[in-house]
CSV table of C-alpha atoms and ligand atoms in Angstrom, one decimal:
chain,number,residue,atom,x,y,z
T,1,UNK,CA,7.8,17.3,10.0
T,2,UNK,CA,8.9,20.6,8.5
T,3,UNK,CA,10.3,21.5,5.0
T,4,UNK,CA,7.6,19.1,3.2
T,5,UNK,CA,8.1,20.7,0.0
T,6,UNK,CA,11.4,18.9,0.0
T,7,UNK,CA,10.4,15.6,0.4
T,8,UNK,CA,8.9,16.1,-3.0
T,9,UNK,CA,12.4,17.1,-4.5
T,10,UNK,CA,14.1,13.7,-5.5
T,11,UNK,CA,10.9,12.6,-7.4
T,12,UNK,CA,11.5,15.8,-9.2
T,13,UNK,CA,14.5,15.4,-10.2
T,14,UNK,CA,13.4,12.5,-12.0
T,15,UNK,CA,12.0,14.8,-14.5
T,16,UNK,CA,9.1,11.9,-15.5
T,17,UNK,CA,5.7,12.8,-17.2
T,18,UNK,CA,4.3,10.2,-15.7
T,19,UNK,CA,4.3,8.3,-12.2
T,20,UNK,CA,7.5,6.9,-10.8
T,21,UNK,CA,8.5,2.9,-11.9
T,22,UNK,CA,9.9,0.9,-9.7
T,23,UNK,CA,10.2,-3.0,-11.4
T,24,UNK,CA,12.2,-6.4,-11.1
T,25,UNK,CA,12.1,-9.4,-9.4
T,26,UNK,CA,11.2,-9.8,-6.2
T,27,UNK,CA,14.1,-11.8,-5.6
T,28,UNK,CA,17.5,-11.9,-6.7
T,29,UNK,CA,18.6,-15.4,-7.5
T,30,UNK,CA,21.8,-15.6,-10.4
T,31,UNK,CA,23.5,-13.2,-11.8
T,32,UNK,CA,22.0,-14.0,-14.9
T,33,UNK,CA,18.9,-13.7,-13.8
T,34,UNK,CA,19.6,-10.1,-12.6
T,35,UNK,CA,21.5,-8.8,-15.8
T,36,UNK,CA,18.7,-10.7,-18.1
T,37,UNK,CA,16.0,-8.8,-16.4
T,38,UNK,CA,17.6,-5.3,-15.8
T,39,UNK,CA,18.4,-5.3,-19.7
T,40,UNK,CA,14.7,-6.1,-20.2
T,41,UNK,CA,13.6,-3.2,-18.4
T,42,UNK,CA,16.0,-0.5,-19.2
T,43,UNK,CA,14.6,0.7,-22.4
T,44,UNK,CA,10.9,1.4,-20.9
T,45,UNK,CA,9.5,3.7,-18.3
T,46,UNK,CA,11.1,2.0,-15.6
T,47,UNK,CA,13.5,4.4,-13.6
T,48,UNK,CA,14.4,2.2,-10.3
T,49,UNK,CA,15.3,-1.7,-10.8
T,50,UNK,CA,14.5,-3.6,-7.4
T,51,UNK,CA,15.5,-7.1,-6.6
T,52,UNK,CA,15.2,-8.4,-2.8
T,53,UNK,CA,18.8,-9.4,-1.3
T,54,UNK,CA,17.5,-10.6,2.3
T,55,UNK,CA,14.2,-12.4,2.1
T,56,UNK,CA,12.2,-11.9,5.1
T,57,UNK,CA,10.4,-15.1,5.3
T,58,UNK,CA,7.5,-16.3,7.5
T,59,UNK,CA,8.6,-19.6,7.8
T,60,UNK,CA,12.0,-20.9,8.1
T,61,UNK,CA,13.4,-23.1,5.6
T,62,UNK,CA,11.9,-20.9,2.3
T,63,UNK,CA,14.4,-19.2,0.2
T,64,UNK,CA,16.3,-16.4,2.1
T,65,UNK,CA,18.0,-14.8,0.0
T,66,UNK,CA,21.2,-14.7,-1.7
T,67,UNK,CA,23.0,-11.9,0.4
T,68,UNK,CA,26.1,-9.6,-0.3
T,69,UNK,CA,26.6,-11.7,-3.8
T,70,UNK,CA,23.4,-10.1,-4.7
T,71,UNK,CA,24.7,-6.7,-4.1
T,72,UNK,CA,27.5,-7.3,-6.7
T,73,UNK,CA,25.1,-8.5,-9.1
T,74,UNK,CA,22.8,-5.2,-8.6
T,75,UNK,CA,26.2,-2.9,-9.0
T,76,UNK,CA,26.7,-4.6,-12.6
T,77,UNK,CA,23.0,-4.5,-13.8
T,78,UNK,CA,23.4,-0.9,-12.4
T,79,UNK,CA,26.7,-0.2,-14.8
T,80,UNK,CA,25.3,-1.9,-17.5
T,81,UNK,CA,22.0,-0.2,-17.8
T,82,UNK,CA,22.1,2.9,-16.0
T,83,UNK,CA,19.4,1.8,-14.2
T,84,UNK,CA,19.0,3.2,-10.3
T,85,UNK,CA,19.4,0.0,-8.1
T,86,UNK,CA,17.0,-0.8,-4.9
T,87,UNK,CA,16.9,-3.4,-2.5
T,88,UNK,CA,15.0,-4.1,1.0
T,89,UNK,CA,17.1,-3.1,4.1
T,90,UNK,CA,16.3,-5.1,7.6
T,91,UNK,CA,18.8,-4.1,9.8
T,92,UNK,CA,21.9,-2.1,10.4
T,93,UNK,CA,24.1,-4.7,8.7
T,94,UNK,CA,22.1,-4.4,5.7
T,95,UNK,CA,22.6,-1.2,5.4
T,96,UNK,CA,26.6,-0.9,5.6
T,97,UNK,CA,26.8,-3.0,2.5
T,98,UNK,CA,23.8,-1.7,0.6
T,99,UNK,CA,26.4,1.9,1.2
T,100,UNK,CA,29.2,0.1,0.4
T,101,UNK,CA,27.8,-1.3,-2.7
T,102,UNK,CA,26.0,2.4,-3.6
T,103,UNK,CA,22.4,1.4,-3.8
T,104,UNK,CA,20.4,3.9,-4.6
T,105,UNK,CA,17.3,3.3,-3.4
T,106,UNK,CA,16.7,1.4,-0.2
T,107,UNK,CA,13.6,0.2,1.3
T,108,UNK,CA,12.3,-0.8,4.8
T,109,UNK,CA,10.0,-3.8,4.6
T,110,UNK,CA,6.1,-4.6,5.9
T,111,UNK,CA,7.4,-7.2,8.7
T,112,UNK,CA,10.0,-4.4,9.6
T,113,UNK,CA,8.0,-0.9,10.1
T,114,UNK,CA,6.1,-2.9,12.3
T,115,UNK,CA,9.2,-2.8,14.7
T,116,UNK,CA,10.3,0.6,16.1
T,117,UNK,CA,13.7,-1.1,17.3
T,118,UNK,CA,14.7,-2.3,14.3
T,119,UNK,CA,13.5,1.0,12.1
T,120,UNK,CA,15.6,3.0,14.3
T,121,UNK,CA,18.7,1.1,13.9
T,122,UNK,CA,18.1,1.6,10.5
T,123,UNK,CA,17.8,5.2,10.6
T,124,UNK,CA,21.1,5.6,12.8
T,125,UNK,CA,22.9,3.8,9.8
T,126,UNK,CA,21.5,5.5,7.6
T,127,UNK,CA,21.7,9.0,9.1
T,128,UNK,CA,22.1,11.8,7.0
T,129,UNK,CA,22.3,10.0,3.5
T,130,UNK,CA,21.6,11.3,0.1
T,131,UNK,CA,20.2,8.2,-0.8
T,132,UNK,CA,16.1,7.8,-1.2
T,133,UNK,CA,14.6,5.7,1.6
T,134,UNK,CA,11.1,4.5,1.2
T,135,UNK,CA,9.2,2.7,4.1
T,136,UNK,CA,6.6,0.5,3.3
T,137,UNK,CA,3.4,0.3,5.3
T,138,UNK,CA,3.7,-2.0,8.3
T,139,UNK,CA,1.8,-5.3,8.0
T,140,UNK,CA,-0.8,-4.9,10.4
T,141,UNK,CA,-3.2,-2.0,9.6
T,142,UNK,CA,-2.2,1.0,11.6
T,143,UNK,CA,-1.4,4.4,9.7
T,144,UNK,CA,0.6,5.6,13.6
T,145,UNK,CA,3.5,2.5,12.8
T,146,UNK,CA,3.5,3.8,9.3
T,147,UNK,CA,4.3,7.7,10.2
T,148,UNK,CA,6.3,6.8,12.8
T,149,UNK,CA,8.7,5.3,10.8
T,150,UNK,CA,8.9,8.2,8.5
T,151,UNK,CA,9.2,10.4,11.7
T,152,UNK,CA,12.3,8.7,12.3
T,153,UNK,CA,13.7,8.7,9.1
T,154,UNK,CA,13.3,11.9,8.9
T,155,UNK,CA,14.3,13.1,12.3
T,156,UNK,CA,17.8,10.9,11.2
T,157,UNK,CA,18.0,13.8,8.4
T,158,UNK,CA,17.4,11.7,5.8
T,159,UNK,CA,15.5,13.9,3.1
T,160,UNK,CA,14.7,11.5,-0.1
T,161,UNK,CA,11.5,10.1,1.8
T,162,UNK,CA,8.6,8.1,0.7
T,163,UNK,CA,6.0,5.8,1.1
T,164,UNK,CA,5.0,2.3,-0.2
T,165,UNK,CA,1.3,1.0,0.1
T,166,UNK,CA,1.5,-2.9,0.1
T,167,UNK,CA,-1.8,-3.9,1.7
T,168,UNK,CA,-2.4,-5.3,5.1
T,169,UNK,CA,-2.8,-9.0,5.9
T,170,UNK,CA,-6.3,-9.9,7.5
T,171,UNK,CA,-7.1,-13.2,8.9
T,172,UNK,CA,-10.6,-13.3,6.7
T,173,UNK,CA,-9.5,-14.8,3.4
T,174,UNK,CA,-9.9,-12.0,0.9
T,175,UNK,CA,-9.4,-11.9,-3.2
T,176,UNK,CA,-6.3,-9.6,-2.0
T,177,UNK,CA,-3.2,-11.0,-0.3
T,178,UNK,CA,-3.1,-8.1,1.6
T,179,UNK,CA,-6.2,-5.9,1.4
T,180,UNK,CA,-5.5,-2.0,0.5
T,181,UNK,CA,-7.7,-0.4,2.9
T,182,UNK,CA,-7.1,2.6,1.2
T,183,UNK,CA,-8.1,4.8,3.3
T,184,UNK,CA,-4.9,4.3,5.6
T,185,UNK,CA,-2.7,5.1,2.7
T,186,UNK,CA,-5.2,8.5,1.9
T,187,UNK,CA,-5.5,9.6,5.4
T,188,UNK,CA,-1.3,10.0,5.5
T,189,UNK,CA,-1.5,11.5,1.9
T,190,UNK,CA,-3.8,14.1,3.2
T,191,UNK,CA,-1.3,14.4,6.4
T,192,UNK,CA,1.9,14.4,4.4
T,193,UNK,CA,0.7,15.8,0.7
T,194,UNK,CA,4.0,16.2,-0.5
T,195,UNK,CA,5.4,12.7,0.7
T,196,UNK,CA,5.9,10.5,-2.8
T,197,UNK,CA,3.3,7.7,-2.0
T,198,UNK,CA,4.0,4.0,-4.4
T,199,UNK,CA,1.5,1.7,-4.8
T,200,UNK,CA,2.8,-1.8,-4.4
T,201,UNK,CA,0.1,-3.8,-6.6
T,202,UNK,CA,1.9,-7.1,-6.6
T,203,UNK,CA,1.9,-7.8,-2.5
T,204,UNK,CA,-1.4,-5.7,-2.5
T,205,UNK,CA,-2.9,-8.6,-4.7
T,206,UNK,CA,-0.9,-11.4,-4.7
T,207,UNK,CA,-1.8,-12.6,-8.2
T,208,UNK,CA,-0.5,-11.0,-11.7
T,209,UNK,CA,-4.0,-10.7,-13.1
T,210,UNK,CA,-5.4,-8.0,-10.9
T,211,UNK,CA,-1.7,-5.8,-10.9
T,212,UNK,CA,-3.6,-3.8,-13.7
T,213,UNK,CA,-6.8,-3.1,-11.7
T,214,UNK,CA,-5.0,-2.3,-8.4
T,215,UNK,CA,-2.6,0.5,-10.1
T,216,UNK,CA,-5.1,1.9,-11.8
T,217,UNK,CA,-7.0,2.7,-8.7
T,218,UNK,CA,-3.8,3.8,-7.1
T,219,UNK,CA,-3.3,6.5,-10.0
T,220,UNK,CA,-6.7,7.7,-9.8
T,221,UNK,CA,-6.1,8.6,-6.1
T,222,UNK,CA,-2.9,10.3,-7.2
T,223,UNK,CA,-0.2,8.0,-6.5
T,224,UNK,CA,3.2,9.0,-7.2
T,225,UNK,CA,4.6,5.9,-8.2
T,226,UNK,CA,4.6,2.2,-8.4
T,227,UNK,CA,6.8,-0.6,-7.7
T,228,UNK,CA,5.9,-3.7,-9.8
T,229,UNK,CA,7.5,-7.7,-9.5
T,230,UNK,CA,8.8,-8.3,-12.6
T,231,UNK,CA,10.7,-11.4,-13.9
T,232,UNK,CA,11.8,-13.2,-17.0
T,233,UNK,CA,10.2,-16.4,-15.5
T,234,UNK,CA,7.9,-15.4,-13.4
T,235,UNK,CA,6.3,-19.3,-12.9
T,236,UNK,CA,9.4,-20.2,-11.6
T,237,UNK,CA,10.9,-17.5,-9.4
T,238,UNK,CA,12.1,-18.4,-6.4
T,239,UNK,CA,9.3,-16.1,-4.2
T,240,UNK,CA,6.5,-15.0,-5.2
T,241,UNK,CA,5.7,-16.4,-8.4
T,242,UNK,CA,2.5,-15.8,-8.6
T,243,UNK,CA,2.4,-12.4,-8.6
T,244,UNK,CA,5.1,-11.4,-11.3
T,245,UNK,CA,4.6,-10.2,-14.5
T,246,UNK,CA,7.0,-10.3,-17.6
T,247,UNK,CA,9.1,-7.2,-18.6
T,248,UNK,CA,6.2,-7.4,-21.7
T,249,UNK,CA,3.6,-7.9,-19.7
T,250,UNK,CA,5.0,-4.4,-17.9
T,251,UNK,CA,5.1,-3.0,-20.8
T,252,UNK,CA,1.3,-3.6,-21.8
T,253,UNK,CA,0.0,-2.6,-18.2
T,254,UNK,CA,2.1,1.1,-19.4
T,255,UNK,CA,-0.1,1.0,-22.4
T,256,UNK,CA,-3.2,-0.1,-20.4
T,257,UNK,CA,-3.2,2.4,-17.5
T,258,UNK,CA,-4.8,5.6,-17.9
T,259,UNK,CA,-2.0,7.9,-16.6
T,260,UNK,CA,-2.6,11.3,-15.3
T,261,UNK,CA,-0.4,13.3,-16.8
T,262,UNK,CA,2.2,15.0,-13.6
T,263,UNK,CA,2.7,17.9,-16.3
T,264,UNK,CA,-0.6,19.0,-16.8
T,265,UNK,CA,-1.3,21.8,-13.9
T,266,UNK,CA,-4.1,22.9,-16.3
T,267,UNK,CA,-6.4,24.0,-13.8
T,268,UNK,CA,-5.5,23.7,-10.0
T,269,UNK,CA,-9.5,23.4,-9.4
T,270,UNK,CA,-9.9,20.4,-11.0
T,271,UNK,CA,-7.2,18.4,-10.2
T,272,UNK,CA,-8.2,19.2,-6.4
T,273,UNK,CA,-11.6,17.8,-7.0
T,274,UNK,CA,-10.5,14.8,-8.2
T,275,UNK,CA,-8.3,14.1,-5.6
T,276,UNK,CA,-11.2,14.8,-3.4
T,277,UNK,CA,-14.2,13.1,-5.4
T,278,UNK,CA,-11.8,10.2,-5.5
T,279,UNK,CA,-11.1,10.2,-1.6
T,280,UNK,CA,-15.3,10.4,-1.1
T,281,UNK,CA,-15.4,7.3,-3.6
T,282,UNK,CA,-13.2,5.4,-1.1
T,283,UNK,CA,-14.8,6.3,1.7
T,284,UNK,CA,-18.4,5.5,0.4
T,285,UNK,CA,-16.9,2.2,-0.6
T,286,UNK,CA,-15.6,1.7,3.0
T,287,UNK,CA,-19.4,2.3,4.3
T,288,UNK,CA,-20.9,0.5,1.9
T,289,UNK,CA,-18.8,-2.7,2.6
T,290,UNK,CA,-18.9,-1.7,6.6
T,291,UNK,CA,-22.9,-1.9,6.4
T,292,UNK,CA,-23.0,-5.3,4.4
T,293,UNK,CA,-20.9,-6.5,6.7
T,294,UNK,CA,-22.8,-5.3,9.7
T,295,UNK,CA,-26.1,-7.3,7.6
T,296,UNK,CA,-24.7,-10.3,7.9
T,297,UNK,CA,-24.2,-10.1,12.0
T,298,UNK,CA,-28.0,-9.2,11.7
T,299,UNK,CA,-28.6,-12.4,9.7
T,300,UNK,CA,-26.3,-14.5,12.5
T,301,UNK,CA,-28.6,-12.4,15.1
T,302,UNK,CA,-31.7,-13.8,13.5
T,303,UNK,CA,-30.7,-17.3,13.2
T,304,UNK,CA,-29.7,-16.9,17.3
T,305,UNK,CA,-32.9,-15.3,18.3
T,306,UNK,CA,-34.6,-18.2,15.3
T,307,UNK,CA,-33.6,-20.8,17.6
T,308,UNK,CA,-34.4,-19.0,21.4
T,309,UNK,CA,-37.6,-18.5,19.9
T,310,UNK,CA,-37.1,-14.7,20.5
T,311,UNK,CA,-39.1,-11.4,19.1
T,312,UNK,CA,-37.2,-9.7,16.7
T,313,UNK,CA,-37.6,-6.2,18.1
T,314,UNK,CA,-36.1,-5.4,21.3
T,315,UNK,CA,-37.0,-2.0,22.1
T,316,UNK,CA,-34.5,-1.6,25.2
T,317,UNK,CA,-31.4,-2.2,23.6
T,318,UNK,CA,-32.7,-0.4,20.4
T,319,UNK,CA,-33.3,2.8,22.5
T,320,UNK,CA,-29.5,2.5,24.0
T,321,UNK,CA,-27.3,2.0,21.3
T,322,UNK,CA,-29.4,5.5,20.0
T,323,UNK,CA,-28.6,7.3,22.6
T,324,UNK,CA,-25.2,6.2,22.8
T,325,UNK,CA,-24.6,6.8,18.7
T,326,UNK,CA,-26.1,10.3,18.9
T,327,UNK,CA,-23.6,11.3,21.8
T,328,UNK,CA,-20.4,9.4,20.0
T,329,UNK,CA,-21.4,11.4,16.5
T,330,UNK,CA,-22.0,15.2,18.2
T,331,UNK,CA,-17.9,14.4,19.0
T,332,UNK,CA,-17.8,13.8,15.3
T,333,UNK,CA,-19.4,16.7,14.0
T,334,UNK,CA,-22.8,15.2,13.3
T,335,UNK,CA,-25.9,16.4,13.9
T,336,UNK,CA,-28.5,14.7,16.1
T,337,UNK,CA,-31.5,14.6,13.4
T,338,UNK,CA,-28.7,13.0,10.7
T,339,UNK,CA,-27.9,10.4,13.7
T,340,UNK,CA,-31.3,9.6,14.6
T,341,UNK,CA,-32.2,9.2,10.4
T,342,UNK,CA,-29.4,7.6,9.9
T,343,UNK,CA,-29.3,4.6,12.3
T,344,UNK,CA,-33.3,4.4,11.8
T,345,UNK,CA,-32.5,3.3,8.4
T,346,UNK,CA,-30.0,0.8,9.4
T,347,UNK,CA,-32.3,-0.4,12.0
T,348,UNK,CA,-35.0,-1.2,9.6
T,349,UNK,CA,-32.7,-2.9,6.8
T,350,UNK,CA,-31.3,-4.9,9.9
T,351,UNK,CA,-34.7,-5.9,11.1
T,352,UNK,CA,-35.8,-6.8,7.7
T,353,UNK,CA,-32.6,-8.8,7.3
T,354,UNK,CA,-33.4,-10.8,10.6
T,355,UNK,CA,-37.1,-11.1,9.7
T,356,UNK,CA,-36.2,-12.5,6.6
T,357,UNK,CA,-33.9,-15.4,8.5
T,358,UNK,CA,-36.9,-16.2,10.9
T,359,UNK,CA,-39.5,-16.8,8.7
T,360,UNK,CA,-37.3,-18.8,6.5
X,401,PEP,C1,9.1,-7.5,-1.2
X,401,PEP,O1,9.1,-6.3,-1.7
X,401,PEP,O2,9.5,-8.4,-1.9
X,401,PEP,C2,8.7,-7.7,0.1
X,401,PEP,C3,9.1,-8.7,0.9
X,401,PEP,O3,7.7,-6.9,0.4
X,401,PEP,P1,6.8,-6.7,1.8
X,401,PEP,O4,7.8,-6.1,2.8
X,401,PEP,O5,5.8,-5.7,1.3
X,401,PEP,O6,6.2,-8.0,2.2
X,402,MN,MN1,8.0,-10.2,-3.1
């Protein structure tokens, strides 16, 4: 993709000191319920109200949304508070009335960037608009699914582009709904700089308590933006209640998050070292939680070998995965004597780790 710069334009024009808000409920449900919530939010630092029209639901038989009614609802809230409107777009149909009812904002959804088919047909409809589009990441966690649906946004001319981060879904149970693994989100930041990137706390965690937390580390890896669940009711919302927050309850996470300001260009150095100190924190994290991880197979090892009645040490297969590590790193960059220290470390914690589950 050419012409990056632009990509940055929209959010821009914006004119904010601080990071783009995106809030409302994840569902729309009356017209009251709309109106009620849009005039809760239009006095604050929110820019973009969202609302879901079409409910992509994993089983049948949830709440589905309430369709083109919705839209209506949206174009009032919209005249009535000034507010920039944004809804989830699934198909082409979807997009011909989100056009015909001048939504400004439209997003693709997690179970659809997973489909090139279906991201395509959206990008025909929406060929050449003015609108902004942003594509949230896909729901399994691979960064290619994600740029390619930007690719073909943007090879459909569309211009307004950017990114929402809503966590992946894992089959482990997690404290996340859908984990971050931030480094997916950072490595297409680092590949597309000037493409807004939105944190979406509230499918990233799945429960209102941790929406605080969750931003905050999105704005200290120098998130753009945020899009935030937000309803009068949350308790009793008709999707996912647990993870709304009240328009006050928005309002106090503003006052709780420390926001870096988007005016201050005070010195170019140090802003670049954050971003990068702050991408080497998530990466250390990643290896840290990659080497527990690969503890606890040692453990299960021990217990195996416990029960055979086996040595710990195993010199053969020792001596190949060595020789097999120090030939994948050299493709990596790394030297032989940091391999070798390296994995002689991890051997040891890992043989201490299975000693300690035999003699137990
Ligand atoms: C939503 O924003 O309400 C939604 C359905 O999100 P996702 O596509 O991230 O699951
Ligand atoms: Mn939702």
């Amino acid at each position: 993709m050419e012409n990056k710069k632009e990509m940055r334009n929209w959010l821009n024009e914006f004119n904010l000191n601080h990071p783009l808000v995106i809030a409302g409920p994840c569902s729309a449900e009356t017209e009251e319920q709309v109106l009620k919530i849009a005039h809760e939010l239009k006095d604050s630092d929110v820019s973009i109200f969202r609302a879901g029209i079409w409910k992509p639901r994993t089983r049948p038989g949830g709440f589905e949304g309430v369709g083109e009614i919705g839209l209506k609802w949206l174009k009032k809230a919209k005249e009535q508070t000034g507010l920039l409107m944004g809804t989830e777009v699934a198909n082409a149909a979807h997009v011909k009335l989100a056009l015909e009812y001048d939504i400004d904002v439209l997003w693709i959804g997690a179970r659809t960037t997973v489909n090139p088919f279906a991201v395509q047909e959206i990008a025909d409809a929406l060929a050449g608009t003015k609108k902004i589009v942003l594509v949230k990441n896909p729901v399994n966690p691979d960064l290619s699914l994600w740029l390619g649906g930007v690719e073909r946004l943007y090879n459909a001319g569309i211009e307004k582009l950017g990114v929402i981060h809503r966590g992946f879904s894992t089959y482990e149970k997690t404290k996340y709904r859908n984990i971050p693994e931030w480094q997916i989100a950072i490595e297409l930041q680092n590949k597309f700089p000037d493409l807004p990137l939105i944190i979406d706390p509230s499918h990233i965690t799945g429960d209102r308590k941790m929406i605080l937390e969750v931003t905050q580390e999105a704005l200290d890896l120098n998130y753009d933006g945020m899009i935030i669940e937000t309803h009068t009711d949350p308790d009793n919302a008709w999707s996912d209640a647990a993870q709304q927050v009240t328009p006050d309850a928005l309002k106090q996470i503003f006052i709780d998050l420390k926001v870096r300001k988007l005016d201050d260009v005070s010195d170019e150095f140090t802003q670049k070292m954050k971003k990068l100190r702050a991408n080497i924190d998530v990466l250390d994290a990643t290896l840290l939680e990659l080497l527990g991880k690969r503890m606890k197979v040692a453990d299960e090892i021990g217990l195996v070998k416990k029960a055979a009645n086996v040595a710990v040490l195993q010199n053969n297969r020792w001596n190949e995965i060595l020789g097999k590590m120090i030939l994948d790193g050299e493709t990596k960059g790394l030297s032989e004597e940091f391999v070798l220290r390296m994995f002689k470390a991890i051997h040891q914690e890992s043989i201490s780790h299975q000693d300690k589950v035999l003699n137990a």
